Coordinates of C-alpha atoms and ligand atoms in Angstrom, one line a residue:
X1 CA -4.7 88.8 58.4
X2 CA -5.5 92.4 57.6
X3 CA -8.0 93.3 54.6
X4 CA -5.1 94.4 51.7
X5 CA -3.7 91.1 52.4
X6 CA -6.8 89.0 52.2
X7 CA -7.3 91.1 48.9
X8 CA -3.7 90.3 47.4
X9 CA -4.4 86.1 48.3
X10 CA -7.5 86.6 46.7
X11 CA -6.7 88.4 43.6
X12 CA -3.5 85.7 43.4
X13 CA -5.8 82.8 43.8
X14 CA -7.7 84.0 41.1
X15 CA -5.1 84.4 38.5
X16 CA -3.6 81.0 39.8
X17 CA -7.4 79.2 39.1
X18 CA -8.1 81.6 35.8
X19 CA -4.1 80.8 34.3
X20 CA -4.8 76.9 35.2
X21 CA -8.8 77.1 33.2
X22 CA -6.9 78.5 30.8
X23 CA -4.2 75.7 30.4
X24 CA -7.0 73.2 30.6
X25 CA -8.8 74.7 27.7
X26 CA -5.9 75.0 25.8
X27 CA -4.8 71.5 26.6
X28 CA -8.1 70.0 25.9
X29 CA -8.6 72.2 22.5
X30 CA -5.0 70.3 21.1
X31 CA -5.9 66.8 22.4
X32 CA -9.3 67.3 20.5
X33 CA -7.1 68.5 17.7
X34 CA -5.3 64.8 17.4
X35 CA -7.9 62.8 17.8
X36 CA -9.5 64.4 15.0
X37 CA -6.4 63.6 13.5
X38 CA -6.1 60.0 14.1
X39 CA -10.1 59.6 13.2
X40 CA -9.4 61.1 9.9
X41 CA -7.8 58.3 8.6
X42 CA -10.2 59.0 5.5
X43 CA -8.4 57.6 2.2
X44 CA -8.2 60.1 -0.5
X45 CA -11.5 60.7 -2.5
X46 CA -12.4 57.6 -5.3
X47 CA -10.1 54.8 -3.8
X48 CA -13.0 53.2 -2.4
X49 CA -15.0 53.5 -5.9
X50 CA -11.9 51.7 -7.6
X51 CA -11.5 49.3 -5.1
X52 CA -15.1 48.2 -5.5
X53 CA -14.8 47.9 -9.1
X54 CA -11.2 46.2 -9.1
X55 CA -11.2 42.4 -10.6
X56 CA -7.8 42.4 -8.9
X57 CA -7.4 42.1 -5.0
X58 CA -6.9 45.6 -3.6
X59 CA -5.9 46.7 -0.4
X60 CA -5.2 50.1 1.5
X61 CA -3.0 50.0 4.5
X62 CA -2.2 53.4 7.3
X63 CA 1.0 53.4 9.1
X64 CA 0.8 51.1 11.3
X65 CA -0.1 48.2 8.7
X66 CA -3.6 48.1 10.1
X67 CA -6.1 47.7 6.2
X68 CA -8.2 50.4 5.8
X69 CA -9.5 49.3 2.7
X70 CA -10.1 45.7 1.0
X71 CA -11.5 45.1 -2.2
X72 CA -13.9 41.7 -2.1
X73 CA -11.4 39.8 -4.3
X74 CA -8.6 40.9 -1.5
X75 CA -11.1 39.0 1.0
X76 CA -11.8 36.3 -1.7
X77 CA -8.1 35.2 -2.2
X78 CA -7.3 35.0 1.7
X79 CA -4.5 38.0 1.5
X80 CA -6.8 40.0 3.9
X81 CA -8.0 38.5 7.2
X82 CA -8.8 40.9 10.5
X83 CA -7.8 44.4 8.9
X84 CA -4.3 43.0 8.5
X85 CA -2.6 41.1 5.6
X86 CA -2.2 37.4 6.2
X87 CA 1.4 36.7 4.6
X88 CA 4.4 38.1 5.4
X89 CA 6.0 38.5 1.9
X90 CA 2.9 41.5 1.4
X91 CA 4.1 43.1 4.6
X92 CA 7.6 43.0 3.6
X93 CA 6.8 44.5 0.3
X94 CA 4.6 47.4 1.8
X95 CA 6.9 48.3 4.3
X96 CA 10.0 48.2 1.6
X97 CA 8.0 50.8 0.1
X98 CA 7.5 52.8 2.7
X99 CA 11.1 52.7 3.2
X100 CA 11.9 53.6 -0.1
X101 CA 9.1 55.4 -1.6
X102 CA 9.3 53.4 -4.9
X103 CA 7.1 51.4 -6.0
X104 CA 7.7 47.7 -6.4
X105 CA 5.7 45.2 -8.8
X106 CA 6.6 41.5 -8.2
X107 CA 5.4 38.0 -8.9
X108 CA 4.2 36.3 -5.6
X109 CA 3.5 32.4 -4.9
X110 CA 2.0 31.8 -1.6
X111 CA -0.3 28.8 -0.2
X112 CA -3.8 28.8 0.4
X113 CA -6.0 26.7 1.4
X114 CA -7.1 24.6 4.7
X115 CA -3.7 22.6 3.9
X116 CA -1.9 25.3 2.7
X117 CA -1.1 23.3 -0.4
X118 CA -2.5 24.9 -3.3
X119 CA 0.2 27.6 -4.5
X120 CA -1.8 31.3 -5.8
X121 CA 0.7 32.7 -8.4
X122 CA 0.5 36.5 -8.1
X123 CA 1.8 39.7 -9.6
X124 CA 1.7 42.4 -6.9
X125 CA 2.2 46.0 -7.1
X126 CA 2.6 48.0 -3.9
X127 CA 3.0 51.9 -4.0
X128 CA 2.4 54.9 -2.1
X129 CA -1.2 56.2 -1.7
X130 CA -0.9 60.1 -0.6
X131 CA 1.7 60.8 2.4
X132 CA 0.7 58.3 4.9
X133 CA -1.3 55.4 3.0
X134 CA 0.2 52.7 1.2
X135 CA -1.5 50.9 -1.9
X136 CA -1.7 47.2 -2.7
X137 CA -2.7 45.5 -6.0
X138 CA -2.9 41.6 -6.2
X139 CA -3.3 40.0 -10.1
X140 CA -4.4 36.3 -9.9
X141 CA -2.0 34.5 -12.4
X142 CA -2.9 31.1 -11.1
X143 CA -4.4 29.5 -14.3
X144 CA -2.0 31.3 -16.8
X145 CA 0.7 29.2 -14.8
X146 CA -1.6 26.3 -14.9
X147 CA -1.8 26.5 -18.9
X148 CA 1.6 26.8 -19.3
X149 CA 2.6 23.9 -17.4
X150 CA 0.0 21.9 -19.2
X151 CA 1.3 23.3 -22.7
X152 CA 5.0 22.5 -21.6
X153 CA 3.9 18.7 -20.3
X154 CA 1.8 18.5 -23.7
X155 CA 4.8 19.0 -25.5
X156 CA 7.4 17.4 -23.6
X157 CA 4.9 14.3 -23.5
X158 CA 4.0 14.2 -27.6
X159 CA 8.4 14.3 -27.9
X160 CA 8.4 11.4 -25.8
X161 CA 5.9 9.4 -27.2
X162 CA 7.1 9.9 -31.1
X163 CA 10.6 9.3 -30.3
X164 CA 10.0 5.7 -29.4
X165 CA 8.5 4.9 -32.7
X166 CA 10.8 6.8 -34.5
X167 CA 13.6 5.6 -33.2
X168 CA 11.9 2.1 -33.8
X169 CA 11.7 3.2 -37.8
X170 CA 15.5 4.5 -38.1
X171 CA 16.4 1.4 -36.4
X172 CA 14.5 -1.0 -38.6
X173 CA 15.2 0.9 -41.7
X174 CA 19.5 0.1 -41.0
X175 CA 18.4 -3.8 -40.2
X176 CA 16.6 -3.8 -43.7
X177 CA 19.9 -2.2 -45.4
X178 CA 22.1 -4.6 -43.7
X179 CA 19.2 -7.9 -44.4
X180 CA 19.1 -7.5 -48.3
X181 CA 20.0 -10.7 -49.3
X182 CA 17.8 -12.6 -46.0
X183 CA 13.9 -12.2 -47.4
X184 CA 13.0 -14.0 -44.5
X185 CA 14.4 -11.0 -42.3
X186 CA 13.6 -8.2 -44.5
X187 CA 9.8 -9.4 -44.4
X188 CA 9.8 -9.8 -40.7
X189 CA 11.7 -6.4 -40.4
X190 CA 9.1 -4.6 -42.9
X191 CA 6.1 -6.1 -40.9
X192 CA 7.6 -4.4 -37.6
X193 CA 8.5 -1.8 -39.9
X194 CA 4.8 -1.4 -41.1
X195 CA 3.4 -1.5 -37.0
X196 CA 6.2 1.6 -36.1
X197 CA 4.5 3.4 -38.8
X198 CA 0.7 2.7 -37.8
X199 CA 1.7 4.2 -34.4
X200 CA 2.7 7.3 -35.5
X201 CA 0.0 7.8 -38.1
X202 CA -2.5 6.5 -34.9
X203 CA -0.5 9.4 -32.7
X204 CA -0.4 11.9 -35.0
X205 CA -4.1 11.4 -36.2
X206 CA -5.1 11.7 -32.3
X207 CA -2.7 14.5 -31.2
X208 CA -4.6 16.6 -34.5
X209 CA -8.0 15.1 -33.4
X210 CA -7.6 16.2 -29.5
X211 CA -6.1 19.7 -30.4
X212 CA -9.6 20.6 -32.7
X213 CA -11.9 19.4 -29.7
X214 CA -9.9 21.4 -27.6
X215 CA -9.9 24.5 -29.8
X216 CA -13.4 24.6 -30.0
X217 CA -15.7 25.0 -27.2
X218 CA -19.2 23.9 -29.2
X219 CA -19.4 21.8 -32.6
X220 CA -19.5 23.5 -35.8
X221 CA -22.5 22.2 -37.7
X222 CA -24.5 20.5 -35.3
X223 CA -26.9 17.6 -37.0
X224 CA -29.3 14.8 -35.4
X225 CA -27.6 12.1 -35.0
X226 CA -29.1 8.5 -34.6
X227 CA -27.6 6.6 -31.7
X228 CA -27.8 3.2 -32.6
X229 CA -25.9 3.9 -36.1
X230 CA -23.3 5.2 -34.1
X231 CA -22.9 1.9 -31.8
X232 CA -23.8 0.2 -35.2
X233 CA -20.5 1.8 -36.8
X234 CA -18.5 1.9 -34.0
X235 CA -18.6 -2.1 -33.3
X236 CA -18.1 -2.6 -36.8
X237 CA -14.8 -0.9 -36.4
X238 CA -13.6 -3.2 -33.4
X239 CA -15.1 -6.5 -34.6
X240 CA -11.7 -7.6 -35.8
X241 CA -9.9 -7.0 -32.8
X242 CA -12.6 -8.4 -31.0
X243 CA -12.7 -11.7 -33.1
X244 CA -8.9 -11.9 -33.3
X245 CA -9.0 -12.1 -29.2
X246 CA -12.3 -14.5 -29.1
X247 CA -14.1 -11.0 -27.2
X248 CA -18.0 -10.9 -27.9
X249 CA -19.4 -7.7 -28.4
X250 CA -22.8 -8.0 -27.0
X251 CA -24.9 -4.9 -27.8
X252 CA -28.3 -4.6 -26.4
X253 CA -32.0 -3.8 -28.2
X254 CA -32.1 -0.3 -30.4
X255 CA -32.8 2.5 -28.6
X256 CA -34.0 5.0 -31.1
X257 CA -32.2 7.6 -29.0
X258 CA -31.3 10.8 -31.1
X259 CA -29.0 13.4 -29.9
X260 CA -27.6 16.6 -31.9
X261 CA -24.3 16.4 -32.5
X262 CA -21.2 15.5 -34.9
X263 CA -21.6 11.9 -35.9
X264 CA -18.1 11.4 -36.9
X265 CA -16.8 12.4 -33.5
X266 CA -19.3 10.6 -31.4
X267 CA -18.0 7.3 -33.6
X268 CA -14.5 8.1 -32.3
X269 CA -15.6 8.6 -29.0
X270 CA -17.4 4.9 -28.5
X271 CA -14.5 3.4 -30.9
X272 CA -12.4 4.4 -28.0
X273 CA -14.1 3.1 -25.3
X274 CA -15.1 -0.1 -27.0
X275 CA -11.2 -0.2 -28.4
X276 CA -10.1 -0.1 -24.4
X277 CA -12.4 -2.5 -23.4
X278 CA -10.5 -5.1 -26.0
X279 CA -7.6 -3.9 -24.7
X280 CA -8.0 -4.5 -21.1
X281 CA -10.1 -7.4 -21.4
X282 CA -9.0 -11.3 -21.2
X283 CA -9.1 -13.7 -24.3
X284 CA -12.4 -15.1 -24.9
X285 CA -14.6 -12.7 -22.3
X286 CA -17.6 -10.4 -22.9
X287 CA -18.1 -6.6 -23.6
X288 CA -22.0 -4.9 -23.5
X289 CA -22.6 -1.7 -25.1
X290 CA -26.4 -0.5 -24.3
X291 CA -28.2 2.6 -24.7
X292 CA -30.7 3.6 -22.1
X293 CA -32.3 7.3 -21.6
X294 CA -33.7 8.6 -18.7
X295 CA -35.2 12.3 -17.8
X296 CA -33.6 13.6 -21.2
X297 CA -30.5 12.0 -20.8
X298 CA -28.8 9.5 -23.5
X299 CA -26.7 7.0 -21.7
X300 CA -24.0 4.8 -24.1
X301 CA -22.0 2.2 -21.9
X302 CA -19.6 0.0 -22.7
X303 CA -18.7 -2.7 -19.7
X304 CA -16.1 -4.9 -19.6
X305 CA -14.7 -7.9 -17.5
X306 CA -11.3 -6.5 -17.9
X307 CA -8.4 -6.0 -15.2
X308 CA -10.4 -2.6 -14.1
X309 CA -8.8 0.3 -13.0
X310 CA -7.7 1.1 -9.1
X311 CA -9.5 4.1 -7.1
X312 CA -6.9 6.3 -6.6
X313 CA -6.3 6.5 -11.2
X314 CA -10.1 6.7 -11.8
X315 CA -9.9 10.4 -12.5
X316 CA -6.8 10.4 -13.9
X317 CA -7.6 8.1 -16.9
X318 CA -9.2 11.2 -18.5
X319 CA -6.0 13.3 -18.8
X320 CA -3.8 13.1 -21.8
X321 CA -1.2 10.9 -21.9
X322 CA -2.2 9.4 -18.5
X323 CA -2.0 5.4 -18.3
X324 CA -2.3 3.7 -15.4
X325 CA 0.3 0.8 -16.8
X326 CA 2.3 2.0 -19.3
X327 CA 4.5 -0.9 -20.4
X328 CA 1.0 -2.8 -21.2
X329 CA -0.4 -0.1 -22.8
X330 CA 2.4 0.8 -24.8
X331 CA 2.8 -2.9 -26.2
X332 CA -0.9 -2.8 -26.8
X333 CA 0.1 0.3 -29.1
X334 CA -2.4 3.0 -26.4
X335 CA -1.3 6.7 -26.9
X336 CA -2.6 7.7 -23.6
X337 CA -5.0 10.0 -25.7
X338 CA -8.2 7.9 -26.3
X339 CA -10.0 8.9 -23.1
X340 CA -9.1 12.2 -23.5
X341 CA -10.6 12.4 -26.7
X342 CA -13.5 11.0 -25.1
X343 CA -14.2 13.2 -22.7
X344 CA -13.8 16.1 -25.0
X345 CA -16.3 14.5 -27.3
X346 CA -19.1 14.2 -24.5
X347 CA -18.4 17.8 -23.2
X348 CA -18.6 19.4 -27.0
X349 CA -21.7 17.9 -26.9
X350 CA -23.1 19.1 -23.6
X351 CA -22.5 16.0 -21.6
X352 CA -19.9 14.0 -20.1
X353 CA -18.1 10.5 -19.4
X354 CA -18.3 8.6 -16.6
X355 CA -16.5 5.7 -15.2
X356 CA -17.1 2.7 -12.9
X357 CA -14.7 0.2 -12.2
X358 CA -13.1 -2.6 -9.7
X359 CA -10.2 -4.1 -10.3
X360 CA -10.1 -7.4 -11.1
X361 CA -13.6 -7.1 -12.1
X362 CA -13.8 -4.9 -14.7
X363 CA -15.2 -1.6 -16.1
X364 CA -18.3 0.5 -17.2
X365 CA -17.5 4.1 -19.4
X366 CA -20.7 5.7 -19.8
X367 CA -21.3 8.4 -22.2
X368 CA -24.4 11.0 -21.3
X369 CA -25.7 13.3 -23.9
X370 CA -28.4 15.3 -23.4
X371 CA -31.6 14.1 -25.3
X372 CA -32.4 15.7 -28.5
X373 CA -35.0 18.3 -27.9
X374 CA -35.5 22.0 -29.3
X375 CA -34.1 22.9 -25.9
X376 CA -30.6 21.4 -26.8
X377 CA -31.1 22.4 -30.3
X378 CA -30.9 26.1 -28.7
X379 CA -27.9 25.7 -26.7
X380 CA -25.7 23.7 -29.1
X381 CA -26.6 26.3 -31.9
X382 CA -28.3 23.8 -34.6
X383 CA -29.8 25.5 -37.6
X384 CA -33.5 24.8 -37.8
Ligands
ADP401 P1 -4.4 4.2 -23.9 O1 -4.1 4.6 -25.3 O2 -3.2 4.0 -23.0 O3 -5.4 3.1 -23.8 P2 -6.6 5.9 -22.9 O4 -6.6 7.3 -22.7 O5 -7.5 5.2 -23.8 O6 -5.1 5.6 -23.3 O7 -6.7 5.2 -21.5 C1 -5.9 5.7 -20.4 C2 -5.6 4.6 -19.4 O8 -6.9 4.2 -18.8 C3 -5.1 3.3 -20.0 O9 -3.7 3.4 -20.1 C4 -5.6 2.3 -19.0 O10 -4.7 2.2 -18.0 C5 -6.9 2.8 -18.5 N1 -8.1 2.2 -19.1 C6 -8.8 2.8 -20.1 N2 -9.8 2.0 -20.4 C7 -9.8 0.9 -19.6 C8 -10.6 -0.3 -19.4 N3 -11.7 -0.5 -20.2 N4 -10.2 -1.2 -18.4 C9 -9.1 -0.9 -17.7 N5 -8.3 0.2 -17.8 C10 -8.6 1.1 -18.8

């Protein structure tokens, strides 16, 4: 090879190696220009700041569906699990979004929990967040549902219990019209008459009694309040029941326990219990009521050797309206509010109601109050 040739492969070889550093350079300079591209997935300035301080669940989602962002209460209700969102109805309204560009707001119910069988109620929003992000907002609505299912039940329950007794009245009332000239029948129809109407004044009186526990969280005028006059008063109330069924009421030695309190309502609360106890009782058996304290706490039990209650309706005897045998305790005249009353007593008061029970062998309700002290003077707001 002469020397001008050599020169020519070399000067080539040169541009061919400069030309190809060149590419390289330029190629590497645009890859390093999208990956800084896909590592800025920054969301815009302040989103994180509001997420933090949202009550709501919150979520932030790229392109690809992948969650940037999660506010703790996202997390909390299980929508959020892995950077992705855990039911499909979220997806479906994120990505209808993105298709659209509108934003949506609609109420969600989806299951949570290990057995997937508690139902969240939620109102979601989903809207755009910039160019390429995509916004999610999660209200929990759970126990505004909850409240309105009880209010509807409450309602739809009180209807049904008054229309028996009413319907009892009207019905009595056309036999008396059409029995004027029997007085045997018109004075058996006017005693039935007289038990319709001690129903609904028992209802009614309850229904009003329940609704001012539940509107108020603490007692208005909180006073001391001697135990044993309250036992004292409340047996007094049931003796003729008891006598008229041969039930003694056993009570045990004083207690001197004080609590702080509404006297009236903790009357109505062990008139209940003790009332129950008659009820579900046999002829001729035995009902304690004793007081006992321990570590600050007041405990007032009635027990029974009644027909008890079964496991699986031991909680359940505390709702309103709940019975665990309604054709008994509709003939023994029961509203299905008593315990309920109850148990709104004892929490007013800063305590609670308890129950023990086996059927066939009967039943202990046990009040607790805490003890009077100035330390429950404080919290139930007595004036000193
Ligand atoms: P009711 O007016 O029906 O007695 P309560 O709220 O007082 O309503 O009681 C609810 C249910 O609890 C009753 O229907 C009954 O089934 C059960 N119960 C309450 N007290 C007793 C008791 N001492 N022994 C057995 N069952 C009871």
């Amino acid at each position: 090879m002469d020397p001008a040739t050599l020169e020519l492969l070399w000067l080539v070889s040169g541009i061919v190696v400069g030309s190809a550093i060149v590419v390289l350079i330029m190629l590497a300079a645009r890859r390093g220009q999208q990956a800084a591209e896909v590592v800025n997935t920054a969301v815009p300035d302040g989103v994180d700041q509001v997420l933090d301080a949202l009550e709501s669940a919150g979520a932030v989602l790229d392109p690809s569906n992948t969650v940037v962002k999660a506010s703790p209460g996202a997390l909390a209700f299980g929508l959020v699990w892995n950077q992705a969102l855990v039911h499909p109805v979220l997806i479906e309204m994120v990505d209808r979004v993105r298709r659209t560009g509108e934003p949506l707001a609609e109420e969600v119910q989806l299951s949570r929990g290990p057995m997937g069988d508690a139902i969240l109620y939620l109102w979601v929003r989903v809207a755009r967040l910039g160019s390429r992000y995509v916004m999610l907002i999660a209200e929990d609505r759970t126990e505004s549902y909850r409240l309105d299912d009880v209010r509807k039940d409450f309602v739809a329950n009180i209807s049904h219990e008054l229309k028996t007794p009413i319907g009892a009245v009207s019905l009595l009332a056309e036999a008396l019209a059409s029995a004027s000239d029997e007085p045997e029948q018109v004075r058996r129809f006017a005693k039935r008459l007289t038990v319709e109407a001690d129903r609904l004044a028992r209802i009614t009186q309850e229904l009003i009694q329940l609704s001012r526990l539940q509107a108020a969280d603490a007692l208005t005028m909180p006073t001391l309040v001697d135990i044993d006059a309250v036992v004292s008063i409340a047996i007094d109330q049931n003796r003729v029941a008891a006598d008229s069924h041969g039930i003694q009421l056993a009570v045990g030695k004083k207690s001197h326990a004080e609590v702080y309190g509404d006297e009236a309502l903790l009357v109505v609360a062990l008139h209940n219990l003790i009332a129950n106890a008659i009820q579900y009782s046999p002829d001729s058996s035995r009902i304690g009521i004793g007081v006992t304290e321990s570590d600050g706490i007041i405990e007032i039990a009635v027990t029974d050797q009644g027909v008890g209650i079964a496991d699986e309706e031991r909680d359940r005897v505390f709702e309103r309206f709940y019975r665990s045998d309604p054709a008994r305790s509709r003939n023994t005249g029961g509203s299905g509010l008593g315990l309920a009353i109850v148990k709104h007593v004892a929490q007013n008061h800063g305590g609670d109601v308890r129950v023990w029970s086996q059927p066939g062998n009967g039943s202990t309700f046990t009040i607790r109050l805490p003890e009077a002290s100035p330390a429950t003077a404080a919290s139930l707001g007595v004036q000193q």
